[in-house]
Backbone as CSV, one residue per row, in Angstrom:
resi,resn,N_x,N_y,N_z,CA_x,CA_y,CA_z,C_x,C_y,C_z
1,MET,23.242,-46.900,60.424,22.162,-47.645,59.790,21.479,-46.748,58.758
2,SER,21.375,-47.179,57.564,20.770,-46.388,56.495,19.490,-47.052,56.038
3,SER,18.504,-46.233,55.801,17.210,-46.750,55.336,16.955,-46.250,53.930
4,GLN,16.561,-47.119,53.073,16.280,-46.767,51.684,14.800,-46.445,51.518
5,ALA,14.524,-45.293,50.875,13.135,-44.869,50.681,12.414,-45.874,49.797
6,PRO,11.186,-46.168,50.134,10.434,-47.130,49.315,10.153,-46.558,47.929
7,ASP,10.070,-47.455,47.007,9.766,-47.078,45.627,8.280,-46.760,45.513
8,THR,7.967,-45.453,45.298,6.561,-45.035,45.245,6.113,-44.703,43.822
9,THR,6.943,-45.055,42.841,6.583,-44.754,41.459,5.362,-45.562,41.043
10,GLN,4.361,-44.820,40.505,3.147,-45.481,40.060,2.716,-44.892,38.724
11,ILE,1.999,-45.666,37.982,1.428,-45.229,36.716,-0.087,-45.203,36.880
12,HIS,-0.663,-44.002,36.650,-2.094,-43.840,36.821,-2.770,-43.717,35.459
13,ASN,-3.861,-44.365,35.307,-4.695,-44.224,34.117,-5.816,-43.246,34.464
14,ILE,-5.684,-41.971,33.980,-6.672,-40.948,34.336,-7.694,-40.736,33.232
15,GLY,-7.753,-41.618,32.299,-8.847,-41.632,31.355,-8.652,-40.858,30.072
16,TYR,-7.429,-40.348,29.810,-7.217,-39.644,28.553,-7.287,-40.622,27.392
17,ARG,-7.932,-40.194,26.335,-8.057,-41.041,25.150,-7.118,-40.549,24.067
18,SER,-6.525,-41.443,23.368,-5.651,-41.076,22.256,-6.500,-40.587,21.092
19,TYR,-5.940,-39.663,20.320,-6.665,-39.112,19.176,-6.443,-40.015,17.974
20,ASP,-7.524,-40.497,17.410,-7.415,-41.371,16.242,-8.201,-40.807,15.051
21,GLY,-8.499,-39.490,15.092,-9.221,-38.845,13.994,-8.285,-38.436,12.866
22,PRO,-8.795,-37.697,11.901,-7.969,-37.290,10.755,-6.933,-36.244,11.147
23,ARG,-5.765,-36.319,10.553,-4.714,-35.328,10.733,-4.822,-34.335,9.581
24,LEU,-5.159,-33.084,9.908,-5.454,-32.109,8.853,-4.207,-31.536,8.198
25,GLY,-3.081,-31.548,8.896,-1.806,-31.221,8.262,-1.526,-29.739,8.099
26,ARG,-0.452,-29.454,7.334,0.053,-28.094,7.181,-0.912,-27.177,6.443
27,ALA,-1.549,-27.693,5.411,-2.433,-26.850,4.610,-3.562,-26.282,5.465
28,TYR,-4.149,-27.112,6.299,-5.223,-26.649,7.174,-4.696,-25.643,8.184
29,ALA,-3.519,-25.916,8.749,-2.922,-24.994,9.721,-2.608,-23.654,9.072
30,ARG,-2.124,-23.697,7.825,-1.806,-22.459,7.107,-3.072,-21.655,6.832
31,ARG,-4.130,-22.327,6.399,-5.395,-21.630,6.143,-5.982,-21.053,7.426
32,SER,-5.865,-21.788,8.507,-6.403,-21.316,9.780,-5.649,-20.087,10.266
33,LEU,-4.328,-20.110,10.131,-3.528,-18.961,10.556,-3.832,-17.748,9.695
34,PHE,-3.999,-17.960,8.387,-4.369,-16.865,7.492,-5.726,-16.291,7.875
35,SER,-6.699,-17.162,8.094,-8.054,-16.719,8.420,-8.080,-15.951,9.736
36,GLN,-7.407,-16.481,10.752,-7.412,-15.811,12.050,-6.684,-14.474,11.990
37,SER,-5.607,-14.406,11.219,-4.870,-13.150,11.095,-5.685,-12.108,10.343
38,LEU,-6.402,-12.536,9.294,-7.242,-11.613,8.538,-8.397,-11.102,9.392
39,ARG,-9.032,-11.991,10.112,-10.117,-11.575,11.001,-9.603,-10.635,12.083
40,GLY,-8.416,-10.951,12.607,-7.847,-10.109,13.655,-7.508,-8.713,13.176
41,ALA,-7.219,-8.566,11.876,-6.889,-7.247,11.333,-8.078,-6.300,11.376
42,TYR,-9.282,-6.834,11.535,-10.480,-6.003,11.686,-11.135,-6.193,13.055
43,GLY,-10.391,-6.808,13.975,-10.890,-6.966,15.337,-11.895,-8.071,15.516
44,LEU,-12.155,-8.856,14.467,-13.135,-9.939,14.575,-12.546,-11.070,15.416
45,GLY,-13.329,-11.552,16.346,-12.846,-12.585,17.246,-12.048,-12.031,18.405
46,ARG,-11.975,-10.701,18.495,-11.262,-10.049,19.600,-12.245,-9.191,20.388
47,SER,-11.745,-8.465,21.347,-12.605,-7.649,22.196,-13.240,-6.516,21.397
48,ALA,-14.303,-5.942,21.958,-14.989,-4.828,21.292,-14.055,-3.643,21.107
49,LYS,-13.168,-3.422,22.050,-12.208,-2.321,21.963,-11.296,-2.477,20.763
50,SER,-10.940,-3.718,20.448,-10.036,-3.973,19.327,-10.702,-3.729,17.976
51,LYS,-12.027,-3.710,17.951,-12.752,-3.500,16.686,-12.900,-2.025,16.339
52,VAL,-12.760,-1.142,17.318,-13.105,0.267,17.119,-12.250,0.912,16.041
53,LEU,-10.923,0.858,16.188,-10.046,1.570,15.261,-10.116,1.023,13.838
54,PRO,-9.964,-0.287,13.609,-10.024,-0.758,12.219,-11.374,-0.505,11.555
55,MET,-12.460,-0.664,12.296,-13.769,-0.410,11.706,-13.982,1.078,11.446
56,LEU,-13.457,1.912,12.322,-13.557,3.354,12.117,-12.782,3.785,10.880
57,LEU,-11.578,3.253,10.720,-10.770,3.583,9.544,-11.415,3.049,8.263
58,PHE,-12.026,1.883,8.348,-12.742,1.348,7.189,-13.886,2.278,6.792
59,ALA,-14.600,2.790,7.793,-15.692,3.724,7.512,-15.162,5.026,6.907
60,VAL,-14.034,5.500,7.431,-13.440,6.728,6.902,-13.029,6.538,5.444
61,MET,-12.565,5.355,5.089,-12.210,5.084,3.702,-13.437,5.089,2.792
62,CYS,-14.571,4.636,3.299,-15.750,4.475,2.449,-16.634,5.717,2.372
63,VAL,-16.616,6.554,3.398,-17.518,7.716,3.426,-17.294,8.661,2.253
64,PRO,-16.038,9.030,1.911,-15.874,9.909,0.736,-16.440,9.306,-0.543
65,ALA,-16.300,8.004,-0.720,-16.860,7.355,-1.910,-18.378,7.463,-1.927
66,LEU,-18.998,7.291,-0.779,-20.452,7.419,-0.694,-20.899,8.840,-1.034
67,ILE,-20.143,9.819,-0.567,-20.485,11.220,-0.859,-20.345,11.503,-2.352
68,ILE,-19.253,11.026,-2.949,-19.032,11.227,-4.384,-20.149,10.593,-5.200
69,VAL,-20.545,9.389,-4.808,-21.611,8.679,-5.514,-22.937,9.423,-5.364
70,ALA,-23.227,9.874,-4.145,-24.488,10.582,-3.914,-24.572,11.843,-4.775
71,VAL,-23.482,12.586,-4.837,-23.464,13.804,-5.653,-23.628,13.464,-7.127
72,ALA,-22.943,12.402,-7.576,-23.025,12.015,-8.983,-24.437,11.591,-9.373
73,VAL,-25.112,10.862,-8.489,-26.466,10.393,-8.789,-27.455,11.559,-8.789
74,VAL,-27.348,12.431,-7.799,-28.307,13.545,-7.684,-28.133,14.538,-8.819
75,THR,-26.891,14.857,-9.141,-26.632,15.863,-10.183,-26.537,15.261,-11.583
76,LYS,-26.674,13.930,-11.683,-26.647,13.220,-12.967,-25.369,13.537,-13.765
77,GLN,-24.234,13.359,-13.084,-22.952,13.618,-13.726,-22.633,12.517,-14.734
78,SER,-21.810,12.850,-15.712,-21.405,11.882,-16.730,-20.130,11.139,-16.348
79,LYS,-19.448,11.607,-15.315,-18.234,10.941,-14.825,-18.080,11.240,-13.341
80,LEU,-17.345,10.379,-12.672,-17.116,10.555,-11.243,-16.131,11.694,-11.000
81,ALA,-16.185,12.253,-9.795,-15.332,13.388,-9.465,-13.891,12.966,-9.204
82,ILE,-13.638,11.671,-9.126,-12.293,11.166,-8.839,-12.074,9.879,-9.620
83,GLU,-10.861,9.664,-10.061,-10.522,8.423,-10.755,-10.366,7.287,-9.740
84,TYR,-10.672,6.087,-10.185,-10.527,4.923,-9.306,-9.079,4.774,-8.821
85,THR,-8.129,5.043,-9.705,-6.716,4.870,-9.351,-6.205,5.983,-8.439
86,GLN,-6.951,7.083,-8.320,-6.523,8.189,-7.479,-7.008,8.063,-6.044
87,TYR,-8.019,7.255,-5.825,-8.691,7.238,-4.525,-7.731,6.882,-3.385
88,ALA,-6.957,5.815,-3.567,-6.031,5.394,-2.509,-4.936,6.435,-2.272
89,LEU,-4.534,7.136,-3.323,-3.511,8.160,-3.165,-4.016,9.310,-2.299
90,PHE,-5.267,9.701,-2.496,-5.828,10.794,-1.707,-6.040,10.407,-0.248
91,LEU,-6.280,9.127,0.005,-6.541,8.672,1.374,-5.388,7.836,1.918
92,GLN,-4.187,8.131,1.464,-3.032,7.341,1.896,-2.745,7.480,3.380
93,VAL,-3.105,8.603,3.987,-2.885,8.776,5.430,-3.710,7.753,6.209
94,VAL,-4.950,7.544,5.789,-5.811,6.561,6.452,-5.232,5.160,6.294
95,ILE,-4.748,4.858,5.106,-4.148,3.541,4.860,-2.918,3.341,5.734
96,SER,-2.094,4.372,5.853,-0.882,4.283,6.673,-1.220,4.076,8.143
97,ILE,-2.236,4.784,8.631,-2.634,4.622,10.032,-3.166,3.211,10.275
98,TYR,-3.962,2.712,9.333,-4.484,1.344,9.480,-3.342,0.333,9.524
99,LEU,-2.410,0.457,8.606,-1.291,-0.481,8.564,-0.438,-0.376,9.823
100,ALA,-0.191,0.855,10.275,0.623,1.057,11.473,-0.038,0.465,12.715
101,SER,-1.363,0.427,12.741,-2.060,-0.111,13.906,-2.205,-1.630,13.855
102,GLN,-2.316,-2.205,12.660,-2.622,-3.628,12.552,-1.410,-4.515,12.269
103,ALA,-0.394,-4.008,11.585,0.789,-4.836,11.331,1.482,-5.268,12.624
104,PRO,1.718,-4.347,13.579,2.297,-4.802,14.853,1.385,-5.763,15.603
105,GLN,0.076,-5.541,15.498,-0.867,-6.449,16.157,-0.745,-7.861,15.585
106,SER,-0.426,-7.968,14.307,-0.350,-9.265,13.650,0.886,-10.061,14.045
107,VAL,2.023,-9.366,14.191,3.275,-10.100,14.416,3.996,-9.750,15.714
108,SER,3.855,-8.525,16.203,4.629,-8.121,17.375,4.212,-8.872,18.633
109,ARG,2.917,-9.171,18.758,2.456,-9.895,19.948,3.047,-11.293,20.010
110,ASP,3.168,-11.945,18.857,3.784,-13.279,18.843,5.244,-13.215,19.281
111,LEU,5.927,-12.138,18.878,7.320,-11.980,19.272,7.440,-11.609,20.744
112,ARG,6.574,-10.720,21.186,6.658,-10.239,22.573,6.377,-11.349,23.564
113,PHE,5.364,-12.168,23.298,4.992,-13.235,24.221,5.644,-14.571,23.860
114,ARG,6.531,-14.535,22.861,7.344,-15.697,22.486,6.489,-16.927,22.169
115,THR,5.482,-16.704,21.384,4.613,-17.803,20.976,4.976,-18.366,19.609
116,VAL,5.944,-17.739,18.924,6.337,-18.222,17.601,6.855,-19.662,17.662
117,PRO,7.710,-20.029,18.627,8.146,-21.438,18.683,7.001,-22.417,18.859
118,LEU,5.906,-21.978,19.475,4.752,-22.862,19.627,4.107,-23.157,18.278
119,TYR,4.074,-22.152,17.398,3.563,-22.395,16.042,4.411,-23.453,15.348
120,PHE,5.722,-23.323,15.466,6.627,-24.211,14.738,6.744,-25.584,15.386
121,SER,6.175,-25.740,16.583,6.165,-27.070,17.209,5.056,-27.939,16.627
122,ARG,4.148,-27.347,15.893,3.091,-28.070,15.222,3.509,-28.352,13.770
123,PRO,2.670,-29.033,12.989,3.047,-29.305,11.591,2.934,-28.052,10.726
124,ILE,3.705,-27.053,11.043,3.723,-25.807,10.285,5.162,-25.323,10.241
125,GLU,5.585,-24.835,9.121,6.966,-24.414,8.955,7.056,-22.901,8.860
126,ARG,8.288,-22.434,8.845,8.532,-20.995,8.826,7.874,-20.337,7.619
127,ALA,7.982,-20.962,6.449,7.370,-20.394,5.238,5.857,-20.314,5.370
128,ASP,5.236,-21.295,6.038,3.788,-21.261,6.226,3.381,-20.065,7.076
129,TYR,4.115,-19.822,8.129,3.812,-18.696,9.019,3.947,-17.371,8.281
130,VAL,5.068,-17.199,7.574,5.315,-15.941,6.871,4.285,-15.720,5.768
131,LEU,3.994,-16.757,4.977,3.012,-16.623,3.902,1.620,-16.295,4.435
132,SER,1.253,-16.930,5.543,-0.066,-16.683,6.126,-0.187,-15.257,6.626
133,LYS,0.825,-14.786,7.339,0.793,-13.421,7.860,0.866,-12.395,6.733
134,PHE,1.733,-12.638,5.765,1.872,-11.731,4.623,0.560,-11.670,3.836
135,GLY,0.009,-12.838,3.536,-1.236,-12.887,2.781,-2.387,-12.246,3.521
136,ALA,-2.462,-12.453,4.832,-3.546,-11.874,5.614,-3.454,-10.355,5.657
137,MET,-2.241,-9.821,5.836,-2.081,-8.372,5.910,-2.379,-7.729,4.562
138,ALA,-1.894,-8.340,3.484,-2.176,-7.815,2.144,-3.668,-7.901,1.833
139,SER,-4.317,-8.977,2.238,-5.757,-9.127,1.993,-6.557,-8.105,2.787
140,ALA,-6.142,-7.844,4.027,-6.835,-6.847,4.835,-6.721,-5.459,4.201
141,LEU,-5.545,-5.131,3.692,-5.366,-3.851,3.008,-6.177,-3.793,1.718
142,PHE,-6.254,-4.918,1.024,-7.036,-4.942,-0.219,-8.514,-4.702,0.070
143,VAL,-9.030,-5.305,1.123,-10.421,-5.067,1.506,-10.624,-3.588,1.841
144,LEU,-9.678,-3.016,2.561,-9.769,-1.608,2.953,-9.774,-0.680,1.748
145,THR,-8.966,-0.973,0.752,-8.809,-0.072,-0.394,-9.749,-0.399,-1.550
146,ALA,-10.192,-1.640,-1.656,-11.073,-2.022,-2.763,-12.540,-1.740,-2.472
147,ALA,-12.928,-1.758,-1.198,-14.338,-1.528,-0.851,-14.847,-0.171,-1.350
148,PRO,-14.114,0.923,-1.141,-14.616,2.204,-1.685,-14.653,2.239,-3.208
149,LEU,-13.745,1.522,-3.868,-13.797,1.460,-5.329,-15.055,0.736,-5.795
150,LEU,-15.450,-0.290,-5.073,-16.694,-0.996,-5.397,-17.892,-0.066,-5.232
151,ILE,-17.849,0.754,-4.189,-18.933,1.732,-3.982,-18.993,2.710,-5.153
152,LEU,-17.819,3.176,-5.589,-17.776,4.104,-6.722,-18.329,3.451,-7.987
153,TRP,-17.973,2.199,-8.210,-18.432,1.500,-9.424,-19.948,1.304,-9.405
154,ILE,-20.474,0.862,-8.274,-21.926,0.685,-8.165,-22.625,2.033,-8.330
155,GLY,-22.048,3.079,-7.736,-22.636,4.401,-7.874,-22.629,4.902,-9.303
156,SER,-21.547,4.592,-10.029,-21.493,5.019,-11.436,-22.581,4.342,-12.258
157,LEU,-22.905,3.098,-11.931,-23.977,2.403,-12.644,-25.342,2.974,-12.275
158,LEU,-25.503,3.344,-11.002,-26.760,3.965,-10.590,-26.953,5.317,-11.269
159,ALA,-25.818,6.004,-11.517,-25.889,7.292,-12.208,-25.976,7.135,-13.723
160,LYS,-26.062,5.879,-14.182,-26.216,5.555,-15.603,-25.035,6.052,-16.451
161,MET,-23.845,5.886,-15.902,-22.645,6.187,-16.672,-22.330,4.997,-17.573
162,ASP,-21.397,5.183,-18.488,-21.060,4.133,-19.445,-20.530,2.898,-18.718
163,PHE,-21.200,1.763,-18.913,-20.844,0.547,-18.178,-19.451,0.057,-18.535
164,VAL,-19.129,-0.008,-19.815,-17.835,-0.552,-20.249,-16.691,0.309,-19.739
165,GLU,-16.823,1.606,-19.889,-15.757,2.506,-19.452,-15.552,2.441,-17.945
166,GLN,-16.638,2.463,-17.184,-16.529,2.426,-15.734,-15.976,1.083,-15.249
167,THR,-16.376,0.010,-15.892,-15.868,-1.306,-15.491,-14.377,-1.426,-15.790
168,LYS,-13.959,-0.875,-16.916,-12.540,-0.881,-17.251,-11.732,-0.101,-16.216
169,MET,-12.197,1.091,-15.860,-11.477,1.907,-14.876,-11.533,1.276,-13.492
170,PHE,-12.644,0.607,-13.186,-12.758,-0.112,-11.910,-11.726,-1.232,-11.839
171,GLY,-11.565,-1.968,-12.937,-10.548,-3.022,-12.992,-9.145,-2.473,-12.825
172,GLN,-8.864,-1.333,-13.452,-7.557,-0.698,-13.294,-7.328,-0.295,-11.839
173,GLY,-8.372,0.204,-11.206,-8.252,0.574,-9.799,-7.971,-0.625,-8.913
174,LEU,-8.609,-1.765,-9.214,-8.368,-2.976,-8.426,-6.933,-3.462,-8.582
175,VAL,-6.394,-3.398,-9.805,-4.996,-3.780,-10.023,-4.077,-2.878,-9.216
176,SER,-4.384,-1.582,-9.220,-3.554,-0.620,-8.496,-3.551,-0.899,-6.998
177,VAL,-4.736,-1.093,-6.390,-4.779,-1.304,-4.945,-4.259,-2.690,-4.560
178,ALA,-4.351,-3.664,-5.478,-3.758,-4.974,-5.194,-2.243,-4.855,-5.082
179,LEU,-1.644,-4.109,-6.000,-0.198,-3.885,-5.944,0.172,-3.106,-4.690
180,LEU,-0.611,-2.085,-4.385,-0.367,-1.295,-3.173,-0.477,-2.163,-1.926
181,SER,-1.455,-3.058,-1.875,-1.664,-3.901,-0.703,-0.486,-4.840,-0.474
182,LEU,0.023,-5.433,-1.539,1.182,-6.318,-1.404,2.414,-5.553,-0.942
183,LEU,2.642,-4.385,-1.550,3.820,-3.596,-1.202,3.740,-3.078,0.225
184,PHE,2.636,-2.446,0.575,2.491,-1.884,1.914,2.431,-2.982,2.973
185,GLY,1.742,-4.084,2.657,1.660,-5.175,3.619,3.024,-5.743,3.956
186,GLY,3.857,-5.958,2.923,5.198,-6.483,3.162,6.052,-5.528,3.968
187,ILE,6.036,-4.258,3.601,6.840,-3.259,4.319,6.371,-3.126,5.766
188,GLY,5.051,-3.086,5.962,4.520,-2.950,7.311,4.892,-4.117,8.208
189,LEU,4.807,-5.331,7.688,5.157,-6.506,8.491,6.644,-6.548,8.810
190,VAL,7.481,-6.141,7.870,8.921,-6.112,8.131,9.233,-5.143,9.258
191,MET,8.672,-3.946,9.193,8.909,-2.953,10.241,8.403,-3.456,11.595
192,ALA,7.233,-4.082,11.600,6.649,-4.555,12.855,7.404,-5.753,13.418
193,ALA,7.947,-6.602,12.535,8.623,-7.815,12.994,10.020,-7.545,13.528
194,LEU,10.542,-6.346,13.316,11.883,-6.038,13.792,11.927,-5.829,15.296
195,THR,10.782,-5.602,15.932,10.759,-5.348,17.364,9.518,-5.973,17.986
196,PRO,9.632,-6.537,19.190,8.449,-7.063,19.873,7.597,-5.972,20.506
197,ARG,8.102,-4.743,20.539,7.368,-3.628,21.128,6.389,-3.055,20.117
198,ARG,5.117,-3.102,20.442,4.108,-2.649,19.488,4.252,-1.158,19.186
199,GLY,4.561,-0.363,20.203,4.708,1.077,19.990,5.818,1.406,19.020
200,PHE,6.939,0.696,19.133,8.045,0.916,18.204,7.646,0.506,16.790
201,GLY,6.883,-0.585,16.693,6.430,-1.027,15.375,5.520,-0.017,14.716
202,VAL,4.611,0.574,15.490,3.713,1.602,14.961,4.514,2.789,14.445
203,ALA,5.473,3.245,15.258,6.297,4.396,14.865,7.113,4.095,13.615
204,ALA,7.643,2.881,13.520,8.469,2.518,12.367,7.656,2.505,11.084
205,VAL,6.449,1.956,11.145,5.606,1.895,9.947,5.225,3.300,9.492
206,ILE,4.815,4.144,10.415,4.437,5.515,10.063,5.629,6.273,9.494
207,ALA,6.795,6.070,10.101,7.985,6.775,9.625,8.324,6.377,8.194
208,VAL,8.300,5.090,7.907,8.674,4.622,6.567,7.686,5.116,5.509
209,LEU,6.404,5.075,5.822,5.391,5.419,4.820,5.178,6.921,4.680
210,THR,4.959,7.597,5.783,4.598,9.018,5.703,5.797,9.930,5.555
211,ILE,6.849,9.658,6.319,8.021,10.535,6.243,8.698,10.401,4.883
212,SER,8.781,9.182,4.369,9.410,9.001,3.060,8.607,9.710,1.974
213,TYR,7.275,9.625,2.061,6.445,10.301,1.059,6.582,11.815,1.171
214,GLY,6.595,12.320,2.398,6.750,13.758,2.587,8.085,14.261,2.075
215,ALA,9.148,13.506,2.357,10.478,13.924,1.911,10.587,13.897,0.389
216,VAL,10.079,12.826,-0.221,10.150,12.704,-1.678,9.303,13.781,-2.347
217,SER,8.115,14.039,-1.815,7.255,15.075,-2.394,7.911,16.445,-2.305
218,THR,8.586,16.710,-1.197,9.282,17.992,-1.038,10.407,18.135,-2.046
219,LEU,11.179,17.059,-2.210,12.279,17.101,-3.170,11.757,17.232,-4.598
220,MET,10.624,16.589,-4.882,10.020,16.737,-6.202,9.599,18.184,-6.451
221,GLY,9.016,18.792,-5.428,8.603,20.183,-5.566,9.778,21.106,-5.799
222,ILE,10.883,20.841,-5.104,12.089,21.650,-5.295,12.642,21.460,-6.700
223,ALA,12.674,20.206,-7.164,13.178,19.927,-8.514,12.315,20.609,-9.568
224,TYR,11.009,20.612,-9.363,10.110,21.262,-10.323,10.289,22.781,-10.306
225,ALA,10.467,23.338,-9.125,10.630,24.788,-9.012,11.957,25.272,-9.587
226,THR,12.947,24.406,-9.595,14.268,24.778,-10.118,14.483,24.259,-11.540
227,ASP,13.398,23.887,-12.207,13.455,23.441,-13.603,14.307,22.189,-13.805
228,ASN,14.262,21.280,-12.841,14.939,19.989,-12.970,13.889,18.870,-13.074
229,GLU,13.014,19.019,-14.077,11.929,18.054,-14.221,12.422,16.632,-14.445
230,GLY,13.591,16.473,-15.043,14.106,15.133,-15.308,14.389,14.342,-14.053
231,ALA,14.648,15.029,-12.943,14.959,14.326,-11.692,13.705,13.854,-10.971
232,ILE,12.557,14.428,-11.323,11.332,14.136,-10.577,10.971,12.657,-10.657
233,GLN,10.998,12.086,-11.853,10.574,10.699,-12.012,11.520,9.725,-11.310
234,TRP,12.780,10.107,-11.140,13.720,9.235,-10.431,13.575,9.370,-8.923
235,LEU,13.194,10.548,-8.448,12.969,10.730,-7.013,11.799,9.872,-6.535
236,GLY,10.859,9.592,-7.433,9.710,8.781,-7.054,10.041,7.355,-6.667
237,LEU,11.243,6.914,-6.943,11.648,5.550,-6.597,11.900,5.370,-5.099
238,PHE,11.913,6.463,-4.343,12.326,6.380,-2.941,11.168,6.502,-1.954
239,SER,9.967,6.283,-2.424,8.803,6.287,-1.532,7.824,5.227,-2.018
240,PRO,7.277,4.411,-1.111,6.331,3.368,-1.530,5.115,3.918,-2.276
241,MET,4.564,5.026,-1.804,3.366,5.558,-2.455,3.671,6.116,-3.841
242,THR,4.788,6.809,-3.994,5.134,7.328,-5.319,5.525,6.206,-6.271
243,LEU,6.005,5.094,-5.738,6.274,3.935,-6.584,4.974,3.408,-7.200
244,VAL,3.954,3.258,-6.367,2.651,2.807,-6.877,2.085,3.825,-7.855
245,ASP,2.221,5.106,-7.525,1.749,6.168,-8.410,2.433,6.071,-9.771
246,GLY,3.745,5.845,-9.771,4.482,5.761,-11.022,4.088,4.561,-11.862
247,VAL,3.865,3.412,-11.212,3.485,2.197,-11.946,2.120,2.365,-12.606
248,GLN,1.154,2.886,-11.866,-0.188,3.012,-12.449,-0.249,4.121,-13.483
249,THR,0.624,5.123,-13.367,0.685,6.159,-14.402,1.260,5.598,-15.697
250,ALA,2.307,4.765,-15.556,2.987,4.237,-16.731,2.189,3.153,-17.439
251,PHE,1.485,2.310,-16.688,0.886,1.126,-17.301,-0.641,1.080,-17.244
252,LEU,-1.257,1.903,-16.402,-2.712,1.870,-16.285,-3.373,3.147,-16.796
253,GLY,-2.573,4.064,-17.303,-3.124,5.306,-17.824,-3.748,6.189,-16.764
254,ALA,-3.286,6.065,-15.534,-3.860,6.838,-14.435,-3.248,8.229,-14.372
255,PRO,-4.010,9.211,-13.910,-3.434,10.545,-13.701,-2.428,10.488,-12.559
256,THR,-1.348,11.240,-12.684,-0.279,11.171,-11.716,-0.366,12.292,-10.691
257,GLY,0.224,12.049,-9.539,0.318,13.070,-8.510,1.658,13.767,-8.517
258,PHE,2.503,13.493,-9.526,3.810,14.127,-9.607,3.640,15.617,-9.927
259,PRO,4.556,16.457,-9.459,4.404,17.907,-9.660,4.300,18.330,-11.115
260,ASP,5.019,17.670,-12.018,4.998,18.097,-13.420,3.757,17.600,-14.153
261,GLY,2.980,16.741,-13.509,1.768,16.239,-14.125,1.993,15.183,-15.185
262,GLY,3.239,14.815,-15.423,3.528,13.849,-16.469,3.726,12.441,-15.955
263,GLY,4.540,12.291,-14.927,4.830,10.976,-14.402,5.752,10.202,-15.320
264,PRO,6.213,9.038,-14.913,7.134,8.247,-15.725,6.450,7.633,-16.942
265,GLY,7.216,7.493,-18.030,6.728,6.798,-19.206,6.912,5.306,-19.052
266,ALA,6.730,4.576,-20.152,6.809,3.116,-20.092,8.199,2.631,-19.704
267,GLY,9.255,3.299,-20.212,10.614,2.867,-19.911,10.948,3.008,-18.444
268,VAL,10.773,4.221,-17.912,11.022,4.442,-16.487,9.988,3.697,-15.649
269,GLY,8.771,3.569,-16.186,7.746,2.832,-15.465,8.133,1.384,-15.225
270,LEU,8.866,0.795,-16.164,9.346,-0.567,-15.970,10.303,-0.639,-14.785
271,VAL,11.129,0.388,-14.625,12.021,0.455,-13.464,11.196,0.526,-12.178
272,TYR,10.129,1.321,-12.206,9.233,1.417,-11.044,8.622,0.058,-10.716
273,LEU,8.150,-0.635,-11.756,7.525,-1.932,-11.531,8.521,-2.935,-10.965
274,LEU,9.720,-2.951,-11.501,10.747,-3.854,-10.985,11.101,-3.514,-9.536
275,ALA,11.125,-2.218,-9.220,11.413,-1.807,-7.845,10.320,-2.274,-6.890
276,VAL,9.060,-2.168,-7.323,7.951,-2.631,-6.485,8.031,-4.139,-6.265
277,LEU,8.256,-4.894,-7.334,8.356,-6.354,-7.211,9.547,-6.746,-6.347
278,ALA,10.654,-6.021,-6.482,11.836,-6.308,-5.667,11.557,-6.046,-4.192
279,LEU,10.826,-4.982,-3.890,10.494,-4.680,-2.498,9.554,-5.726,-1.905
280,ILE,8.602,-6.197,-2.708,7.692,-7.235,-2.217,8.462,-8.522,-1.932
281,ALA,9.290,-8.929,-2.908,10.089,-10.143,-2.714,11.095,-9.955,-1.584
282,GLY,11.684,-8.765,-1.493,12.644,-8.489,-0.428,11.995,-8.520,0.942
283,SER,10.767,-8.026,1.035,10.053,-8.062,2.317,9.814,-9.503,2.753
284,TYR,9.428,-10.348,1.801,9.235,-11.758,2.124,10.549,-12.392,2.581
285,GLY,11.647,-12.077,1.877,12.944,-12.631,2.250,13.392,-12.178,3.626
286,VAL,13.174,-10.907,3.959,13.558,-10.391,5.278,12.740,-11.072,6.373
287,LEU,11.454,-11.271,6.118,10.608,-11.941,7.104,11.048,-13.391,7.306
288,MET,11.394,-14.072,6.228,11.880,-15.446,6.357,13.162,-15.493,7.181
289,ARG,14.044,-14.553,6.948,15.300,-14.514,7.703,15.047,-14.170,9.166
290,ARG,14.121,-13.263,9.391,13.791,-12.868,10.761,13.242,-14.042,11.558
291,TYR,12.333,-14.802,10.950,11.720,-15.903,11.678,12.575,-17.155,11.703
292,ARG,13.670,-17.138,10.981,14.641,-18.232,11.128,15.301,-18.155,12.491
293,LYS,15.457,-16.928,13.014,16.084,-16.746,14.321,15.077,-16.880,15.460
294,VAL,13.953,-16.182,15.354,13.025,-16.167,16.482,12.248,-17.465,16.597
295,GLY,12.250,-18.286,15.546,11.493,-19.516,15.610,12.203,-20.648,16.301
296,LEU,13.460,-20.423,16.661,14.214,-21.490,17.308,13.893,-21.562,18.785
């Protein structure tokens, strides 16, 4: 004798209401992701512990500018002790540490906890995610590098330096750090997105930025010491920081950090500029390819 279990299937109305409000769409989602990523790069909206390092590095970037301005105002100097385009080059270690700490925070956590498919389950596409993260990281770097230049510019006006000249050099400095922010932001995100491990991402970013600069600078010094000055400008193509240095020397009239003191001219400078643009576009392409796989 077999007994059939009774049918206990029921439908319960537990009071959920359907959403009939406006659908904000991809543009709103893209802006929200950009805003949250930018805020997160400075620890805003996160724990107090997460704010310490980015805010400390931001302060370290600005303190030398404040000191330079204070000295210029007190001693009534006719020019600042440092060029606007040189400031980021002198503090590149701070920029590298900031990028190494925040780029993995921006993308590695999504990979580690596998939340990327959740983003793509909403009305947001792979390009929206990559553009938002890329834009947020570049914007965070721009804030980090442009803030001390603004301090220098305001200080130059307080010291009653020539307004037109200082504003022109301030504009050149902003162009330089904007290019640096795009280049470094793209490279940092690519390195961080290659692994879900934050520690590996930090090491990769530091290795690419600092080790490459150290190696290129050493080779430049050797070339200069052995009277091979012609090789110096070509060696600069193999480090992100020397690439930015070469572009601003060639097109912005900035003093160079190259050993010979000359830097690339307009012809070689065009090669530098094309290399920078290629790296920025290449970083975007690598990120798009990376998230084509992890987004599934």
